[in-house]
PDB file of C-alpha atoms in Angstrom:
ATOM      1  CA  MET A   1     -11.690  65.027 119.727  1.00  0.00           C
ATOM      2  CA  ARG A   2     -12.006  65.347 116.048  1.00  0.00           C
ATOM      3  CA  ARG A   3     -14.740  67.917 116.452  1.00  0.00           C
ATOM      4  CA  LEU A   4     -12.498  69.916 118.735  1.00  0.00           C
ATOM      5  CA  ILE A   5      -9.756  70.002 116.142  1.00  0.00           C
ATOM      6  CA  LEU A   6     -12.122  71.255 113.460  1.00  0.00           C
ATOM      7  CA  VAL A   7     -13.389  74.012 115.751  1.00  0.00           C
ATOM      8  CA  LEU A   8      -9.863  75.146 116.480  1.00  0.00           C
ATOM      9  CA  ALA A   9      -9.006  75.174 112.771  1.00  0.00           C
ATOM     10  CA  PHE A  10     -12.044  77.320 111.990  1.00  0.00           C
ATOM     11  CA  VAL A  11     -11.150  79.795 114.694  1.00  0.00           C
ATOM     12  CA  VAL A  12      -7.543  80.121 113.532  1.00  0.00           C
ATOM     13  CA  GLY A  13      -8.594  80.556 109.862  1.00  0.00           C
ATOM     14  CA  ALA A  14     -11.083  83.257 110.713  1.00  0.00           C
ATOM     15  CA  THR A  15      -8.453  85.182 112.589  1.00  0.00           C
ATOM     16  CA  THR A  16      -5.799  84.910 109.823  1.00  0.00           C
ATOM     17  CA  LEU A  17      -7.901  85.760 106.749  1.00  0.00           C
ATOM     18  CA  PRO A  18      -8.541  89.471 107.594  1.00  0.00           C
ATOM     19  CA  THR A  19      -4.844  90.048 108.166  1.00  0.00           C
ATOM     20  CA  VAL A  20      -3.925  88.583 104.766  1.00  0.00           C
ATOM     21  CA  ALA A  21      -6.677  90.537 103.042  1.00  0.00           C
ATOM     22  CA  HIS A  22      -5.557  93.743 104.731  1.00  0.00           C
ATOM     23  CA  THR A  23      -1.971  93.094 103.634  1.00  0.00           C
ATOM     24  CA  ALA A  24      -3.053  92.526 100.059  1.00  0.00           C
ATOM     25  CA  GLU A  25      -5.126  95.700 100.017  1.00  0.00           C
ATOM     26  CA  ALA A  26      -2.192  97.664 101.426  1.00  0.00           C
ATOM     27  CA  GLY A  27       0.095  96.299  98.739  1.00  0.00           C
ATOM     28  CA  GLN A  28      -2.434  97.159  96.016  1.00  0.00           C
ATOM     29  CA  SER A  29      -2.787 100.692  97.415  1.00  0.00           C
ATOM     30  CA  ALA A  30       0.974 101.126  97.532  1.00  0.00           C
ATOM     31  CA  GLY A  31       1.235  99.997  93.920  1.00  0.00           C
ATOM     32  CA  THR A  32      -1.411 102.488  92.913  1.00  0.00           C
ATOM     33  CA  LEU A  33       0.189 105.418  94.717  1.00  0.00           C
ATOM     34  CA  ARG A  34       3.697 104.765  93.374  1.00  0.00           C
ATOM     35  CA  PRO A  35       3.372 103.544  89.817  1.00  0.00           C
ATOM     36  CA  ARG A  36       6.619 102.578  88.077  1.00  0.00           C
ATOM     37  CA  SER A  37       7.282 104.823  85.028  1.00  0.00           C
ATOM     38  CA  ALA A  38       9.983 104.544  82.326  1.00  0.00           C
ATOM     39  CA  THR A  39      10.080 108.387  81.736  1.00  0.00           C
ATOM     40  CA  PRO A  40      12.585 110.171  84.039  1.00  0.00           C
ATOM     41  CA  PRO A  41      11.270 113.146  85.991  1.00  0.00           C
ATOM     42  CA  ALA A  42      11.631 116.574  84.422  1.00  0.00           C
ATOM     43  CA  ALA A  43      14.506 118.703  85.613  1.00  0.00           C
ATOM     44  CA  ALA A  44      13.815 121.478  88.055  1.00  0.00           C
ATOM     45  CA  PRO A  45      13.920 125.047  86.733  1.00  0.00           C
ATOM     46  CA  TRP A  46      17.168 125.744  88.569  1.00  0.00           C
ATOM     47  CA  GLN A  47      18.701 122.694  86.900  1.00  0.00           C
ATOM     48  CA  ALA A  48      17.906 123.884  83.318  1.00  0.00           C
ATOM     49  CA  VAL A  49      20.873 123.993  80.898  1.00  0.00           C
ATOM     50  CA  PRO A  50      21.760 127.668  80.091  1.00  0.00           C
ATOM     51  CA  PRO A  51      21.624 128.638  76.399  1.00  0.00           C
ATOM     52  CA  LYS A  52      24.891 128.980  74.504  1.00  0.00           C
ATOM     53  CA  PRO A  53      26.100 132.600  74.256  1.00  0.00           C
ATOM     54  CA  THR A  54      25.598 134.205  70.842  1.00  0.00           C
ATOM     55  CA  PRO A  55      28.947 135.383  69.366  1.00  0.00           C
ATOM     56  CA  PRO A  56      29.096 139.138  68.641  1.00  0.00           C
ATOM     57  CA  PRO A  57      28.733 140.150  64.993  1.00  0.00           C
ATOM     58  CA  ALA A  58      32.005 140.467  63.102  1.00  0.00           C
ATOM     59  CA  ALA A  59      33.240 144.016  62.671  1.00  0.00           C
ATOM     60  CA  PRO A  60      33.011 145.288  59.061  1.00  0.00           C
ATOM     61  CA  GLN A  61      36.332 145.172  57.282  1.00  0.00           C
ATOM     62  CA  ALA A  62      37.720 148.463  56.060  1.00  0.00           C
ATOM     63  CA  PRO A  63      38.221 148.706  52.277  1.00  0.00           C
ATOM     64  CA  PRO A  64      41.829 148.269  51.142  1.00  0.00           C
ATOM     65  CA  ALA A  65      43.811 151.466  50.957  1.00  0.00           C
ATOM     66  CA  PRO A  66      44.442 152.762  47.423  1.00  0.00           C
ATOM     67  CA  PRO A  67      47.973 152.302  46.151  1.00  0.00           C
ATOM     68  CA  ALA A  68      50.307 155.187  46.792  1.00  0.00           C
ATOM     69  CA  PRO A  69      50.957 157.419  43.773  1.00  0.00           C
ATOM     70  CA  PRO A  70      54.361 157.012  42.175  1.00  0.00           C
ATOM     71  CA  ALA A  71      57.028 159.317  43.505  1.00  0.00           C
ATOM     72  CA  PRO A  72      58.016 162.159  41.186  1.00  0.00           C
ATOM     73  CA  PRO A  73      61.435 161.829  39.575  1.00  0.00           C
ATOM     74  CA  SER A  74      64.144 163.394  41.656  1.00  0.00           C
ATOM     75  CA  ALA A  75      66.366 166.146  40.327  1.00  0.00           C
ATOM     76  CA  PRO A  76      69.918 165.138  39.398  1.00  0.00           C
ATOM     77  CA  SER A  77      72.271 165.411  42.332  1.00  0.00           C
ATOM     78  CA  LEU A  78      75.246 167.709  41.939  1.00  0.00           C
ATOM     79  CA  ASN A  79      77.214 166.133  44.799  1.00  0.00           C
ATOM     80  CA  LEU A  80      77.878 162.697  43.318  1.00  0.00           C
ATOM     81  CA  PRO A  81      81.281 161.646  41.887  1.00  0.00           C
ATOM     82  CA  SER A  82      79.598 161.199  38.506  1.00  0.00           C
ATOM     83  CA  SER A  83      78.450 164.835  38.551  1.00  0.00           C
ATOM     84  CA  GLN A  84      81.798 166.269  37.559  1.00  0.00           C
ATOM     85  CA  GLN A  85      81.584 169.258  35.312  1.00  0.00           C
ATOM     86  CA  VAL A  86      82.015 168.961  31.571  1.00  0.00           C
ATOM     87  CA  PRO A  87      85.153 170.514  30.024  1.00  0.00           C
ATOM     88  CA  ALA A  88      85.264 174.296  29.923  1.00  0.00           C
ATOM     89  CA  ALA A  89      85.237 174.337  26.107  1.00  0.00           C
ATOM     90  CA  THR A  90      81.638 173.040  25.977  1.00  0.00           C
ATOM     91  CA  ASN A  91      78.685 174.992  24.650  1.00  0.00           C
ATOM     92  CA  ILE A  92      75.228 174.925  26.206  1.00  0.00           C
ATOM     93  CA  LYS A  93      72.131 175.895  24.248  1.00  0.00           C
ATOM     94  CA  LEU A  94      69.276 177.382  26.272  1.00  0.00           C
ATOM     95  CA  THR A  95      65.775 177.633  24.777  1.00  0.00           C
ATOM     96  CA  LEU A  96      63.139 179.769  26.485  1.00  0.00           C
ATOM     97  CA  THR A  97      59.486 179.220  25.464  1.00  0.00           C
ATOM     98  CA  ILE A  98      56.737 181.567  26.661  1.00  0.00           C
ATOM     99  CA  THR A  99      53.053 180.788  26.098  1.00  0.00           C
ATOM    100  CA  ASP A 100      50.710 183.761  26.672  1.00  0.00           C
ATOM    101  CA  SER A 101      46.882 183.576  26.660  1.00  0.00           C
ATOM    102  CA  PHE A 102      46.253 187.320  26.984  1.00  0.00           C
ATOM    103  CA  THR A 103      43.997 187.440  23.893  1.00  0.00           C
ATOM    104  CA  GLY A 104      42.153 184.241  24.848  1.00  0.00           C
ATOM    105  CA  THR A 105      44.022 182.163  22.283  1.00  0.00           C
ATOM    106  CA  PRO A 106      47.462 180.995  23.538  1.00  0.00           C
ATOM    107  CA  VAL A 107      50.363 182.594  21.662  1.00  0.00           C
ATOM    108  CA  THR A 108      53.842 181.041  21.905  1.00  0.00           C
ATOM    109  CA  LYS A 109      57.101 182.957  21.720  1.00  0.00           C
ATOM    110  CA  GLU A 110      60.470 181.196  21.662  1.00  0.00           C
ATOM    111  CA  MET A 111      64.036 182.428  21.911  1.00  0.00           C
ATOM    112  CA  SER A 112      67.417 180.638  22.195  1.00  0.00           C
ATOM    113  CA  LEU A 113      70.903 181.638  23.232  1.00  0.00           C
ATOM    114  CA  LEU A 114      74.216 179.810  23.210  1.00  0.00           C
ATOM    115  CA  MET A 115      76.601 179.971  26.173  1.00  0.00           C
ATOM    116  CA  MET A 116      79.980 178.480  26.982  1.00  0.00           C
ATOM    117  CA  GLN A 117      80.330 176.276  30.049  1.00  0.00           C
ATOM    118  CA  ARG A 118      80.140 178.327  33.289  1.00  0.00           C
ATOM    119  CA  ASN A 119      79.625 181.541  31.367  1.00  0.00           C
ATOM    120  CA  GLY A 120      76.600 183.748  30.865  1.00  0.00           C
ATOM    121  CA  GLY A 121      74.559 185.043  27.987  1.00  0.00           C
ATOM    122  CA  MET A 122      71.956 187.744  27.427  1.00  0.00           C
ATOM    123  CA  ILE A 123      69.349 188.791  24.849  1.00  0.00           C
ATOM    124  CA  ARG A 124      67.636 192.160  24.475  1.00  0.00           C
ATOM    125  CA  THR A 125      64.680 192.616  22.128  1.00  0.00           C
ATOM    126  CA  SER A 126      62.719 195.854  21.956  1.00  0.00           C
ATOM    127  CA  GLY A 127      60.748 197.842  19.443  1.00  0.00           C
ATOM    128  CA  SER A 128      57.855 200.239  19.513  1.00  0.00           C
ATOM    129  CA  SER A 129      55.610 200.394  22.562  1.00  0.00           C
ATOM    130  CA  SER A 130      53.033 198.247  20.767  1.00  0.00           C
ATOM    131  CA  SER A 131      55.380 195.386  19.812  1.00  0.00           C
ATOM    132  CA  GLY A 132      56.417 194.368  23.341  1.00  0.00           C
ATOM    133  CA  TYR A 133      59.841 193.086  24.419  1.00  0.00           C
ATOM    134  CA  MET A 134      61.745 190.037  25.737  1.00  0.00           C
ATOM    135  CA  ASN A 135      64.962 190.361  27.762  1.00  0.00           C
ATOM    136  CA  VAL A 136      66.888 187.321  29.051  1.00  0.00           C
ATOM    137  CA  ASP A 137      70.041 186.924  31.198  1.00  0.00           C
ATOM    138  CA  ALA A 138      71.337 183.422  32.035  1.00  0.00           C
ATOM    139  CA  VAL A 139      74.366 181.543  33.404  1.00  0.00           C
ATOM    140  CA  ALA A 140      74.635 177.753  32.958  1.00  0.00           C
ATOM    141  CA  THR A 141      76.919 174.981  34.250  1.00  0.00           C
ATOM    142  CA  ALA A 142      76.793 171.475  32.741  1.00  0.00           C
ATOM    143  CA  TYR A 143      77.816 168.170  34.377  1.00  0.00           C
ATOM    144  CA  LEU A 144      78.866 164.775  33.052  1.00  0.00           C
ATOM    145  CA  ASN A 145      75.700 163.125  34.431  1.00  0.00           C
ATOM    146  CA  GLY A 146      73.556 165.292  32.117  1.00  0.00           C
ATOM    147  CA  ALA A 147      72.489 167.879  34.684  1.00  0.00           C
ATOM    148  CA  VAL A 148      72.575 171.589  33.880  1.00  0.00           C
ATOM    149  CA  SER A 149      72.328 174.125  36.701  1.00  0.00           C
ATOM    150  CA  LEU A 150      70.909 177.413  35.493  1.00  0.00           C
ATOM    151  CA  LYS A 151      70.387 180.911  36.851  1.00  0.00           C
ATOM    152  CA  LEU A 152      67.930 182.896  34.775  1.00  0.00           C
ATOM    153  CA  THR A 153      66.294 186.341  34.788  1.00  0.00           C
ATOM    154  CA  PHE A 154      63.882 187.567  32.133  1.00  0.00           C
ATOM    155  CA  ASP A 155      61.415 190.369  31.462  1.00  0.00           C
ATOM    156  CA  TYR A 156      58.567 189.935  29.023  1.00  0.00           C
ATOM    157  CA  GLN A 157      55.693 191.961  27.634  1.00  0.00           C
ATOM    158  CA  GLY A 158      53.527 190.763  24.767  1.00  0.00           C
ATOM    159  CA  ALA A 159      52.523 192.858  21.780  1.00  0.00           C
ATOM    160  CA  GLN A 160      49.260 194.790  21.719  1.00  0.00           C
ATOM    161  CA  PRO A 161      46.476 192.881  19.933  1.00  0.00           C
ATOM    162  CA  LYS A 162      45.387 194.465  16.668  1.00  0.00           C
ATOM    163  CA  GLU A 163      41.963 192.810  16.540  1.00  0.00           C
ATOM    164  CA  GLY A 164      39.285 191.617  18.932  1.00  0.00           C
ATOM    165  CA  PRO A 165      37.906 193.145  22.123  1.00  0.00           C
ATOM    166  CA  LEU A 166      41.447 193.798  23.442  1.00  0.00           C
ATOM    167  CA  ALA A 167      42.684 195.606  20.325  1.00  0.00           C
ATOM    168  CA  GLY A 168      45.126 198.347  21.287  1.00  0.00           C
ATOM    169  CA  VAL A 169      45.356 197.196  24.916  1.00  0.00           C
ATOM    170  CA  ARG A 170      48.904 196.804  26.191  1.00  0.00           C
ATOM    171  CA  PRO A 171      49.437 193.511  28.103  1.00  0.00           C
ATOM    172  CA  PRO A 172      50.938 193.711  31.601  1.00  0.00           C
ATOM    173  CA  ALA A 173      54.682 193.003  31.814  1.00  0.00           C
ATOM    174  CA  ILE A 174      56.092 189.933  33.574  1.00  0.00           C
ATOM    175  CA  GLY A 175      59.521 189.630  35.193  1.00  0.00           C
ATOM    176  CA  GLU A 176      61.001 186.503  36.800  1.00  0.00           C
ATOM    177  CA  SER A 177      64.297 185.391  38.343  1.00  0.00           C
ATOM    178  CA  LEU A 178      64.989 181.761  39.216  1.00  0.00           C
ATOM    179  CA  ALA A 179      67.648 179.058  39.702  1.00  0.00           C
ATOM    180  CA  VAL A 180      66.860 175.498  38.552  1.00  0.00           C
ATOM    181  CA  VAL A 181      68.491 172.194  37.603  1.00  0.00           C
ATOM    182  CA  LEU A 182      67.572 170.880  34.151  1.00  0.00           C
ATOM    183  CA  GLN A 183      68.260 167.574  32.452  1.00  0.00           C
ATOM    184  CA  ASP A 184      70.086 167.595  29.127  1.00  0.00           C
ATOM    185  CA  GLY A 185      67.567 168.027  26.280  1.00  0.00           C
ATOM    186  CA  ILE A 186      64.426 167.627  28.459  1.00  0.00           C
ATOM    187  CA  PRO A 187      61.960 170.581  28.570  1.00  0.00           C
ATOM    188  CA  LEU A 188      60.863 171.721  32.031  1.00  0.00           C
ATOM    189  CA  THR A 189      58.040 174.136  32.865  1.00  0.00           C
ATOM    190  CA  VAL A 190      59.571 176.477  35.433  1.00  0.00           C
ATOM    191  CA  SER A 191      56.725 178.944  36.022  1.00  0.00           C
ATOM    192  CA  GLU A 192      53.037 179.478  35.384  1.00  0.00           C
ATOM    193  CA  SER A 193      51.676 182.869  36.365  1.00  0.00           C
ATOM    194  CA  ALA A 194      48.218 184.437  36.237  1.00  0.00           C
ATOM    195  CA  ASP A 195      47.148 188.014  35.603  1.00  0.00           C
ATOM    196  CA  PRO A 196      45.253 189.348  38.677  1.00  0.00           C
ATOM    197  CA  GLY A 197      42.915 191.405  36.482  1.00  0.00           C
ATOM    198  CA  SER A 198      41.955 188.796  33.851  1.00  0.00           C
ATOM    199  CA  ASP A 199      42.040 185.104  32.924  1.00  0.00           C
ATOM    200  CA  ARG A 200      45.448 185.505  31.317  1.00  0.00           C
ATOM    201  CA  ARG A 201      48.026 182.800  32.020  1.00  0.00           C
ATOM    202  CA  VAL A 202      51.713 182.892  31.101  1.00  0.00           C
ATOM    203  CA  THR A 203      53.710 179.627  31.075  1.00  0.00           C
ATOM    204  CA  VAL A 204      57.522 179.507  30.833  1.00  0.00           C
ATOM    205  CA  THR A 205      59.373 176.365  29.712  1.00  0.00           C
ATOM    206  CA  LEU A 206      63.177 175.953  29.616  1.00  0.00           C
ATOM    207  CA  THR A 207      65.295 173.447  27.705  1.00  0.00           C
ATOM    208  CA  ALA A 208      69.084 173.162  28.166  1.00  0.00           C
ATOM    209  CA  THR A 209      71.054 171.126  25.656  1.00  0.00           C
ATOM    210  CA  ILE A 210      74.734 170.207  26.122  1.00  0.00           C
ATOM    211  CA  LEU A 211      76.412 170.400  22.725  1.00  0.00           C
ATOM    212  CA  LYS A 212      79.064 167.708  22.247  1.00  0.00           C
TER     213      LYS A 212
END
């Protein structure tokens, strides 16, 4: 009986041992094929994070505009309440200055005339054909705000040079007629003309003074 039990135990052990060994080998193979790793798998290409868009370059700033030039002084208005006319018994002195560069060196001629408020005046100067002439006609009106309205006509011809390359040459005559508003005692250049046949320039400046 005892021998029978031992035989049975041997048979059962022989049958069980290959199964256990096969199970162990399968477990070892599974562990080899699927190793445990601490590094996560890399992301697929379609799962890559897109790069941040690059902002466009800033547009260049334009340089600041230059400051506007100052506005020229405005002429005195003759329609304001303060522009009432001065009394009739008021004299106005008109000075006419002509600068002529016919000879190359500017030559200045000046003449003055005195007029009563709202009245006219005239000057006639003449001599030989070589000495030239200056003729002036003017009418002036003065106002309490210092403005002087003026109507002026003049004819001018300079004297013939006695020396230099233009000696004996008679300068061309100039005639002008204009209406302007002057400020009491302040000179104002009213014209600047050029000779079409030379570099000559003739500048005319007027000054009106209200005599108190």
